[in-house]
PDB file of C-alpha atoms in Angstrom:
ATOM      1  CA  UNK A   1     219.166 -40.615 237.141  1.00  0.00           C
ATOM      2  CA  UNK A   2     218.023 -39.833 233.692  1.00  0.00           C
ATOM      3  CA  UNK A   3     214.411 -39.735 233.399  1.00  0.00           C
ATOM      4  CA  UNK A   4     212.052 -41.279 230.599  1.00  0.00           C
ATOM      5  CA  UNK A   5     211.645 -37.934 229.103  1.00  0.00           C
ATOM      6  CA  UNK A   6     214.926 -37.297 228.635  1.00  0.00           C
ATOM      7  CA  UNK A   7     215.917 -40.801 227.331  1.00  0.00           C
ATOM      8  CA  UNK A   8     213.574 -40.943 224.853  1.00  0.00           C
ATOM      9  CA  UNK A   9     214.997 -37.185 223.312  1.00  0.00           C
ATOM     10  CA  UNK A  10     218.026 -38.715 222.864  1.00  0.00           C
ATOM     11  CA  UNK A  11     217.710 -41.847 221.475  1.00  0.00           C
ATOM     12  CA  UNK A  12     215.686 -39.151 219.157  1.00  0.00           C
ATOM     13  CA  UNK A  13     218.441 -37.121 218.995  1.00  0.00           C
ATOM     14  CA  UNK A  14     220.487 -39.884 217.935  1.00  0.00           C
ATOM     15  CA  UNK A  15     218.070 -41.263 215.282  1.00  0.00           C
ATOM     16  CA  UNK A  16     218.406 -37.794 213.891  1.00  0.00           C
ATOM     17  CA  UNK A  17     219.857 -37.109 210.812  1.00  0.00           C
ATOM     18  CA  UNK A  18     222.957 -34.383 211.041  1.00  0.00           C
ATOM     19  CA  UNK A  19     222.990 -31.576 208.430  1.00  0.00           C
ATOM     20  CA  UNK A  20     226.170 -29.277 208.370  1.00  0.00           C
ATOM     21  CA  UNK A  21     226.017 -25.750 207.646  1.00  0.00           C
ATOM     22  CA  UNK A  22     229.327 -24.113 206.766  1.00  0.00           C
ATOM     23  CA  UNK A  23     229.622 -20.573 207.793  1.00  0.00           C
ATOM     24  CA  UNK A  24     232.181 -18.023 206.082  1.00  0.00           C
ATOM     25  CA  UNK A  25     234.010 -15.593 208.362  1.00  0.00           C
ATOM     26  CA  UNK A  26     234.669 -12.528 206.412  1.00  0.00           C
ATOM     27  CA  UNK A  27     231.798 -10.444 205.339  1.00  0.00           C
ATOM     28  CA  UNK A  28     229.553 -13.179 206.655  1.00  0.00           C
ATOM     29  CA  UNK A  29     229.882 -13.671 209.999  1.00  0.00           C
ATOM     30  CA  UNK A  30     231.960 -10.631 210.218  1.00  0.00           C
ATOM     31  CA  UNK A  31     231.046  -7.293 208.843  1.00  0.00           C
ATOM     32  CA  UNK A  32     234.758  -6.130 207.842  1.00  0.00           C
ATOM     33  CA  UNK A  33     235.192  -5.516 203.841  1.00  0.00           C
ATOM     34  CA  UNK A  34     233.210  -5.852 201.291  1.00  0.00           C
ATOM     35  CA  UNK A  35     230.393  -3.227 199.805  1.00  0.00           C
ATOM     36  CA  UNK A  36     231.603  -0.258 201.310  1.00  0.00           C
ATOM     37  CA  UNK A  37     232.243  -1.669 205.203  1.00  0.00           C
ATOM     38  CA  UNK A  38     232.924   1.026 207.821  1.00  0.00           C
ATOM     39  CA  UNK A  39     235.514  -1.089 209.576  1.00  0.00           C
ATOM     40  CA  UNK A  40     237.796  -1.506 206.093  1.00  0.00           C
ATOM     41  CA  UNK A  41     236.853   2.082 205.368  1.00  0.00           C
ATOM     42  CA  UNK A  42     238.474   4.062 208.896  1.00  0.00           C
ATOM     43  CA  UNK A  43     241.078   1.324 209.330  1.00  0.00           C
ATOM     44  CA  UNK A  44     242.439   2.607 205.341  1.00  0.00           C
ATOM     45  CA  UNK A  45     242.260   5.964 206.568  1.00  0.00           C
ATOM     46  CA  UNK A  46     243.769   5.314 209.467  1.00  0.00           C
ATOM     47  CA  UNK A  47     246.979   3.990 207.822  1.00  0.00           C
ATOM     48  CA  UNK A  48     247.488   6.293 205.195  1.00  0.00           C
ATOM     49  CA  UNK A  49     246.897   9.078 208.109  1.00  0.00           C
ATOM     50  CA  UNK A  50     248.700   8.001 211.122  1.00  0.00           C
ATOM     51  CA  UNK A  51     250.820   5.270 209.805  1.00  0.00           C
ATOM     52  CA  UNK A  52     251.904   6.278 206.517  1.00  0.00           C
ATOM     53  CA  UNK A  53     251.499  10.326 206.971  1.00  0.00           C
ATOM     54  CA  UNK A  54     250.390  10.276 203.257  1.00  0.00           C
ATOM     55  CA  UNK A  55     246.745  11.629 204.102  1.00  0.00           C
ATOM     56  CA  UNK A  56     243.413  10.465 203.729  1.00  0.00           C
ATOM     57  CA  UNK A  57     242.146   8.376 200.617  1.00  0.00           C
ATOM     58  CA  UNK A  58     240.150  10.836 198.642  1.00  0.00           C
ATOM     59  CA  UNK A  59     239.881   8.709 195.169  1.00  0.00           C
ATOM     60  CA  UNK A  60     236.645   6.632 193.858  1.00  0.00           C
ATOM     61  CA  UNK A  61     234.733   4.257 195.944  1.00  0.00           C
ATOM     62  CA  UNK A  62     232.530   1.560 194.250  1.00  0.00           C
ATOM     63  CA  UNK A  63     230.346  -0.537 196.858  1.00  0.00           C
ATOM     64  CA  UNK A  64     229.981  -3.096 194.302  1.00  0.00           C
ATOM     65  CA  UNK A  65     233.482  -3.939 193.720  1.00  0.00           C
ATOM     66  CA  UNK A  66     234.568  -7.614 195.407  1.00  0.00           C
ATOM     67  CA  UNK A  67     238.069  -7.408 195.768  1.00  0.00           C
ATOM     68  CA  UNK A  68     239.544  -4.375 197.748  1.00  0.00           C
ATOM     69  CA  UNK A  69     241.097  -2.748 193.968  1.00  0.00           C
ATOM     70  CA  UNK A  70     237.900  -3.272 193.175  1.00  0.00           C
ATOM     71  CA  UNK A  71     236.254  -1.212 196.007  1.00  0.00           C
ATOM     72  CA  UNK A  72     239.096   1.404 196.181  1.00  0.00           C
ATOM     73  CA  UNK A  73     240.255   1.945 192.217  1.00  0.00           C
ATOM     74  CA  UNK A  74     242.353   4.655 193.138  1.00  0.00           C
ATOM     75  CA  UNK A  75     244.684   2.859 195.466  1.00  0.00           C
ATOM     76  CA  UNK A  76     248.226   0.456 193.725  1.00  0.00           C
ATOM     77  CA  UNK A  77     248.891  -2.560 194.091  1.00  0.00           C
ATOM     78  CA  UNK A  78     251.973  -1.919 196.319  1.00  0.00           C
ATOM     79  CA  UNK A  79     250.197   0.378 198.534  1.00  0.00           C
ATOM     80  CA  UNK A  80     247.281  -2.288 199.118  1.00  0.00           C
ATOM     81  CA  UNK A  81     249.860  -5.224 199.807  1.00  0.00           C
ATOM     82  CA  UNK A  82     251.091  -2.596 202.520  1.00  0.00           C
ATOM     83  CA  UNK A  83     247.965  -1.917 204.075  1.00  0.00           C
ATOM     84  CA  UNK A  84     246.579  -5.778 204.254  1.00  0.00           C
ATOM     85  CA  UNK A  85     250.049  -6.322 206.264  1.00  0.00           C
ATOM     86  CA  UNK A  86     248.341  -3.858 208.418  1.00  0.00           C
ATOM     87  CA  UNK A  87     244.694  -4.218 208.055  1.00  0.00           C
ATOM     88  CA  UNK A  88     244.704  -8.325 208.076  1.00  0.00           C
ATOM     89  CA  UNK A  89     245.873  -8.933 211.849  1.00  0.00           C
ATOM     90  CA  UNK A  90     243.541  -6.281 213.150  1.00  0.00           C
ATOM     91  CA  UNK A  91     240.584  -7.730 210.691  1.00  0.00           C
ATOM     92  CA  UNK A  92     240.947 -10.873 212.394  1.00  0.00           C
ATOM     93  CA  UNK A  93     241.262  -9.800 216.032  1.00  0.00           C
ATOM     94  CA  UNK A  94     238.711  -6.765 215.864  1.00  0.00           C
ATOM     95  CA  UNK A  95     236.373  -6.876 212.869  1.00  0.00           C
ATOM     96  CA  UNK A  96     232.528  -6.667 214.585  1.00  0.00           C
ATOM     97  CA  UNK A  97     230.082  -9.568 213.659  1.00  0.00           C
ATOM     98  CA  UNK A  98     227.094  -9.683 212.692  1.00  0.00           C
ATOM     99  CA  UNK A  99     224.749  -8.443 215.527  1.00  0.00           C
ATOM    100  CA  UNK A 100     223.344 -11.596 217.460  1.00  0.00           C
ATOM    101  CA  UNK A 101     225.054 -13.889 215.738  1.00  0.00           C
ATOM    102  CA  UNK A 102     225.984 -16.365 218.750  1.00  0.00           C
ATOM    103  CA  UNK A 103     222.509 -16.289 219.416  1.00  0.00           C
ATOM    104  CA  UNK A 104     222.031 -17.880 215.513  1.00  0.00           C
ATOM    105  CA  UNK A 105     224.394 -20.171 216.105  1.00  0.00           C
ATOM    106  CA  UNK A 106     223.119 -21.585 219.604  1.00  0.00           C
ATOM    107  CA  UNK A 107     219.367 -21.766 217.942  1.00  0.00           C
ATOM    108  CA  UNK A 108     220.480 -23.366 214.676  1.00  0.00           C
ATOM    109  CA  UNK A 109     221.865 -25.976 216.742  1.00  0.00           C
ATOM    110  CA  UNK A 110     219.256 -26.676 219.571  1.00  0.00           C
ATOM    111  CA  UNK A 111     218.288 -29.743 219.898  1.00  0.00           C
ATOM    112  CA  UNK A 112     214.464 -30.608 218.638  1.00  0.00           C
ATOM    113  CA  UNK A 113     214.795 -27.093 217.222  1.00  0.00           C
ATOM    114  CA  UNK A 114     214.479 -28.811 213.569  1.00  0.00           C
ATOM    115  CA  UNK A 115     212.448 -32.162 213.706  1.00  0.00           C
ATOM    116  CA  UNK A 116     214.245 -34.985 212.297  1.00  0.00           C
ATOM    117  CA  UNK A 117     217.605 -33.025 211.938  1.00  0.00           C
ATOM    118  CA  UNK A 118     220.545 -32.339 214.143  1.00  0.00           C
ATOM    119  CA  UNK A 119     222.152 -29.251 212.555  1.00  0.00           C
ATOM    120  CA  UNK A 120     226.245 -28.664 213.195  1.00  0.00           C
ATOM    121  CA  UNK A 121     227.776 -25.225 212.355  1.00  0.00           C
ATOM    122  CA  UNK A 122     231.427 -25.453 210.780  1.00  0.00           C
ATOM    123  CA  UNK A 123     233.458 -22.456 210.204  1.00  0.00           C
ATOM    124  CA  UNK A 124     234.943 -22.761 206.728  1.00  0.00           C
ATOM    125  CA  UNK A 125     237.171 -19.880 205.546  1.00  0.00           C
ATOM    126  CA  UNK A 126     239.409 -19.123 202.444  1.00  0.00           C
ATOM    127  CA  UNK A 127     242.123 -17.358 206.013  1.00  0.00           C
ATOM    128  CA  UNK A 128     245.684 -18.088 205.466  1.00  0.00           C
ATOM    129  CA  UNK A 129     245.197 -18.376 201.800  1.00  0.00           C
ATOM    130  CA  UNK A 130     246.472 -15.216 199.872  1.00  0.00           C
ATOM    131  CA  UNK A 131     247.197 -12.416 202.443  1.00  0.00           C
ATOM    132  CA  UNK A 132     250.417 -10.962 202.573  1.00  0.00           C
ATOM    133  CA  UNK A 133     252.575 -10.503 205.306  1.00  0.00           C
ATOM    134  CA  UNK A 134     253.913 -12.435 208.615  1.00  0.00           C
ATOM    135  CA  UNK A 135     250.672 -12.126 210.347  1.00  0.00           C
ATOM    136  CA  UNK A 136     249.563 -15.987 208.970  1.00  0.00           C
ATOM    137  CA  UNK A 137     249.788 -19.854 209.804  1.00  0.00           C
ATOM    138  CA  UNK A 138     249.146 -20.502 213.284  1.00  0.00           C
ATOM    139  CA  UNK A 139     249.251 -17.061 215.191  1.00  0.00           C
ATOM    140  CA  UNK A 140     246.349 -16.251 212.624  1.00  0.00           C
ATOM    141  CA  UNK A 141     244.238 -19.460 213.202  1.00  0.00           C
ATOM    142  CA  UNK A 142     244.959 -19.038 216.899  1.00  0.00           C
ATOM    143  CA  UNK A 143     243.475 -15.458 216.899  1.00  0.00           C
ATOM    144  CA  UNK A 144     240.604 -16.365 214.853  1.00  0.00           C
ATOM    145  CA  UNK A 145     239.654 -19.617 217.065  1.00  0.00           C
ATOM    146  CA  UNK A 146     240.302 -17.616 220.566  1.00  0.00           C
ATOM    147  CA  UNK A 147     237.931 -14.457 219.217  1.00  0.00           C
ATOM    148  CA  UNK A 148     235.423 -17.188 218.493  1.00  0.00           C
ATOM    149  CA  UNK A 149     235.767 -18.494 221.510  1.00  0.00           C
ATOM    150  CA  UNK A 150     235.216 -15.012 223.164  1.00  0.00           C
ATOM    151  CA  UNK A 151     232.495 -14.131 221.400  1.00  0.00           C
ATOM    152  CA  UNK A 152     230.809 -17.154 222.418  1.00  0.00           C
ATOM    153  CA  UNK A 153     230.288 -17.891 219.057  1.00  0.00           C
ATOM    154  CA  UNK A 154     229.851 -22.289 219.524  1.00  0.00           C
ATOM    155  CA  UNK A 155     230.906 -24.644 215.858  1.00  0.00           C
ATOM    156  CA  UNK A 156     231.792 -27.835 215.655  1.00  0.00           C
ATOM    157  CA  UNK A 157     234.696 -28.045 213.237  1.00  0.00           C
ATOM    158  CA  UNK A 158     236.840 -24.847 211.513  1.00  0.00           C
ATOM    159  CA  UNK A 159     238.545 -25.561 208.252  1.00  0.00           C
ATOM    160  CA  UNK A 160     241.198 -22.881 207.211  1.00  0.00           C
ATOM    161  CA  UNK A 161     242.701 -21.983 203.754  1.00  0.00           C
ATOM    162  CA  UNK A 162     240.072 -23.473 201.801  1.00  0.00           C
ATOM    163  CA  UNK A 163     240.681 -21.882 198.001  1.00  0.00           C
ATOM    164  CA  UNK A 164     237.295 -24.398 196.704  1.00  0.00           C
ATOM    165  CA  UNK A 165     234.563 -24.670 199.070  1.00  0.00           C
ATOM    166  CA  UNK A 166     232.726 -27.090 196.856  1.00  0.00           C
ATOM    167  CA  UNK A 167     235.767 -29.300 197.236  1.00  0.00           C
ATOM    168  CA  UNK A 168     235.876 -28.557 201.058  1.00  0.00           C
ATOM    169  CA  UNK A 169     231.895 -29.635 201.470  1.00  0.00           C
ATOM    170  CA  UNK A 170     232.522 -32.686 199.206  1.00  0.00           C
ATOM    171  CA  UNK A 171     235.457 -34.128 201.868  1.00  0.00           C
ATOM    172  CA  UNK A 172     233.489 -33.012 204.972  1.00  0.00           C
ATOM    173  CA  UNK A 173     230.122 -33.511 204.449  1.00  0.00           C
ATOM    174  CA  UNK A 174     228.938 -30.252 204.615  1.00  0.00           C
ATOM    175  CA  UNK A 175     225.643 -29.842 203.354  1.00  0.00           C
ATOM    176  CA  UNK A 176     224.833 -26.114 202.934  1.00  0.00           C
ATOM    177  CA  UNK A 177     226.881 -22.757 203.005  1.00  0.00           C
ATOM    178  CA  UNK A 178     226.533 -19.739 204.111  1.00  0.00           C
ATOM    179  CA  UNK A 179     229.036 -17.140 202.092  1.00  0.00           C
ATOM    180  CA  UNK A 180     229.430 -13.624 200.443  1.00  0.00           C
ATOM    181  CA  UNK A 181     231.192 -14.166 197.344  1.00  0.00           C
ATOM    182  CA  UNK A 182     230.139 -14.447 194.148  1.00  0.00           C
ATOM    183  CA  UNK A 183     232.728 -16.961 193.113  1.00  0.00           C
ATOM    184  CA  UNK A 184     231.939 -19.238 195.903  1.00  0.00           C
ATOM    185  CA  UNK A 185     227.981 -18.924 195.643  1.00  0.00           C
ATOM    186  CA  UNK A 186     228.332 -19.711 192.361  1.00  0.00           C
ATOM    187  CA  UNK A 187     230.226 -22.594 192.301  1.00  0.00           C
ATOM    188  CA  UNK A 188     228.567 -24.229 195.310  1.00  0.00           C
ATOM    189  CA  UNK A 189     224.905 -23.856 194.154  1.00  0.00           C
ATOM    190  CA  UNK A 190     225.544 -25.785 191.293  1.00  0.00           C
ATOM    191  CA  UNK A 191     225.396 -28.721 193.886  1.00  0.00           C
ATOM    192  CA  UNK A 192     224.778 -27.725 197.571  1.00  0.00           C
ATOM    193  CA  UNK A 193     222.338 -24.772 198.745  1.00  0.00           C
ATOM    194  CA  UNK A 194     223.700 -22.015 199.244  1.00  0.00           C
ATOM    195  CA  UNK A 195     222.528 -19.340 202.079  1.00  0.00           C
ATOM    196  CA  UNK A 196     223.947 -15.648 200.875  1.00  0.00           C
ATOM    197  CA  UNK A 197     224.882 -13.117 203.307  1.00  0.00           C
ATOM    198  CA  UNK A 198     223.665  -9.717 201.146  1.00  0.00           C
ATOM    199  CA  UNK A 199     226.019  -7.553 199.909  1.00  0.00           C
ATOM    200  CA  UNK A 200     226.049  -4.837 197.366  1.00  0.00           C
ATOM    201  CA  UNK A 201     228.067  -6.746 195.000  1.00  0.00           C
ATOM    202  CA  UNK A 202     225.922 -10.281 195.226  1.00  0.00           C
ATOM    203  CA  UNK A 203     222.744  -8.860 195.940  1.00  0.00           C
ATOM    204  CA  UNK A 204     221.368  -9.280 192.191  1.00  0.00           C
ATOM    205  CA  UNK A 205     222.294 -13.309 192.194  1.00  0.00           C
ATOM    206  CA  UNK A 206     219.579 -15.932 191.780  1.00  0.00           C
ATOM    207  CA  UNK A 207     219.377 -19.591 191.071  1.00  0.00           C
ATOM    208  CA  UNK A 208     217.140 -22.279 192.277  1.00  0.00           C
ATOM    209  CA  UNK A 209     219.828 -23.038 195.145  1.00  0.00           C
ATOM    210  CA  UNK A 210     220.336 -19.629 196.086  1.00  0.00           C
ATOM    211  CA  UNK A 211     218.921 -17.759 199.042  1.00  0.00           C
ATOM    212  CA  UNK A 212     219.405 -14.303 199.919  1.00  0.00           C
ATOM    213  CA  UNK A 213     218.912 -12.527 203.249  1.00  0.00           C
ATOM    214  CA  UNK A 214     220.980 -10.681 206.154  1.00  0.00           C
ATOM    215  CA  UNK A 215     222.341 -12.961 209.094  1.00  0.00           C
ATOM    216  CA  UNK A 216     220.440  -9.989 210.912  1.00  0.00           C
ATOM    217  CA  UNK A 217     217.080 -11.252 210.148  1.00  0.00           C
ATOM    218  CA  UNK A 218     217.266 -14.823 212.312  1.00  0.00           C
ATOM    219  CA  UNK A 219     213.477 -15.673 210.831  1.00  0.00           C
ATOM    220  CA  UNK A 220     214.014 -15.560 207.129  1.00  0.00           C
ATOM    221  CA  UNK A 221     217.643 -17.218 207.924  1.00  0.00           C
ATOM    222  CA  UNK A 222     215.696 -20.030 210.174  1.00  0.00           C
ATOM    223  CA  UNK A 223     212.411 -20.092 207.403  1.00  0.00           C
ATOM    224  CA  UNK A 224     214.802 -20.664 204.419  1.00  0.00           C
ATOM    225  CA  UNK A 225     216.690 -23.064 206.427  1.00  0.00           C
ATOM    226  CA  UNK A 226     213.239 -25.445 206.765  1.00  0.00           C
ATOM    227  CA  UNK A 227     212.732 -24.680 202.879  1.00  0.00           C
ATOM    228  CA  UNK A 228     215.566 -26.704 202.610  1.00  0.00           C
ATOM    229  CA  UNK A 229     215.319 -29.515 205.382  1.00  0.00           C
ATOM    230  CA  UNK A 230     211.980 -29.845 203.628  1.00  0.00           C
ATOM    231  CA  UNK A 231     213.720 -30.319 199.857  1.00  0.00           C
ATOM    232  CA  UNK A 232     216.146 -32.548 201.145  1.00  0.00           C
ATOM    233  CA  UNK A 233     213.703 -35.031 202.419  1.00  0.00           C
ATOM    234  CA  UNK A 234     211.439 -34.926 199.339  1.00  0.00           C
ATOM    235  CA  UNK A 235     214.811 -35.771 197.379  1.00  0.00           C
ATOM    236  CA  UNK A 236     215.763 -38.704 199.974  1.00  0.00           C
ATOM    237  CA  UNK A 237     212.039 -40.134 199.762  1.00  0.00           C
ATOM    238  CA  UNK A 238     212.142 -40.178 196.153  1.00  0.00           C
TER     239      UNK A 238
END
């Protein structure tokens, strides 16, 4: 038997209005590349040390750089197409995320946690796009959806191998990302707001729909989230 309490939450729930947040995996959710990651850092040495037997990568390092060429100068094109046939499956199956980040996920989408608002968490990732290798297509989306699933990390809908995230939110109604790069940020805060996971290399980027903070820091994260609950129904009532 349902009791009045709980009937009238969700007929409120219902009456709610649902706002999408897209999440991006790599160097957002996960902490795998980018800046000068840890994870991308020992799993390069570990290739050209135990797989390769060429020795350890002594060149330059630049924190800033987006692309991998861009954080490791020193390394070819040919040897970096090598080691994303190596790094890529392991990237996807063992890269850590971002401390507590389940526990984002479940609050972002408790109910009566936002009055008004129902908010859903999609997953939408550039994977199976431009990596190299056999390691992509199903197996990949299989991996990433089980180590989701494992890390009890709880969406609603995963989109994979989208190259224009503005085009993605447009089709889905997605109405705010959370991303890393500097291409995508900029792109998608010329319409949507945009939630930026800090990096080294976006750090410095500003704009009236741009918000910067660590997926670490759950207040500022939930606090610029109500900035923007709170701008969308000014804009609606106007």
């Amino acid at each position: 038997m349902i009791l009045r309490e709980e009937r009238v939450a969700l007929v409120q729930q219902e009456q709610n209005k649902i706002v999408r947040i897209g999440f991006d995996i790599d160097n957002t959710i996960t902490d795998c590349s980018g800046g000068h990651s840890q994870f991308e850092y020992d799993m390069l040495q570990t290739w050209r040390t135990d797989i390769k037997k060429i020795g350890p990568y002594t060149g330059r390092i630049n924190p800033s750089g987006v692309e991998f060429l861009e954080r490791y100068p020193d390394i070819n094109k040919m040897e970096y197409q090598e080691f994303m046939e190596y790094f890529f499956p392991i990237m996807v199956k063992e890269a850590p995320f971002r401390q507590n980040i389940s526990e984002l996920f479940d609050t972002l989408q408790e109910p009566g946690k936002f009055p008004g608002y129902t908010i859903k968490c999609d997953i939408i990732t550039r994977r199976d796009d431009y990596y190299q290798g056999k390691y992509s297509g199903p197996m990949m989306k299989q991996d990433t959806i089980e180590r989701f699933k494992n890390e009890k990390i709880h969406y609603d809908r995963i989109f994979f191998n989208c190259k224009n995230k503005k085009k993605t939110m447009e089709e889905n109604n997605i109405d705010i990302l959370v991303d890393d790069s500097p291409m995508n940020i900029f792109q998608v805060s010329t319409k949507f707001p945009v939630i930026v996971c800090v990096t080294e290399y976006n750090k410095k980027m500003i704009g009236k729909n741009i918000y910067l903070t660590r997926l670490e820091n759950h207040d500022l994260f939930i606090k610029y989230l109500e900035l923007i609950l709170s701008k969308m129904s000014k804009d609606e009532n106007h």
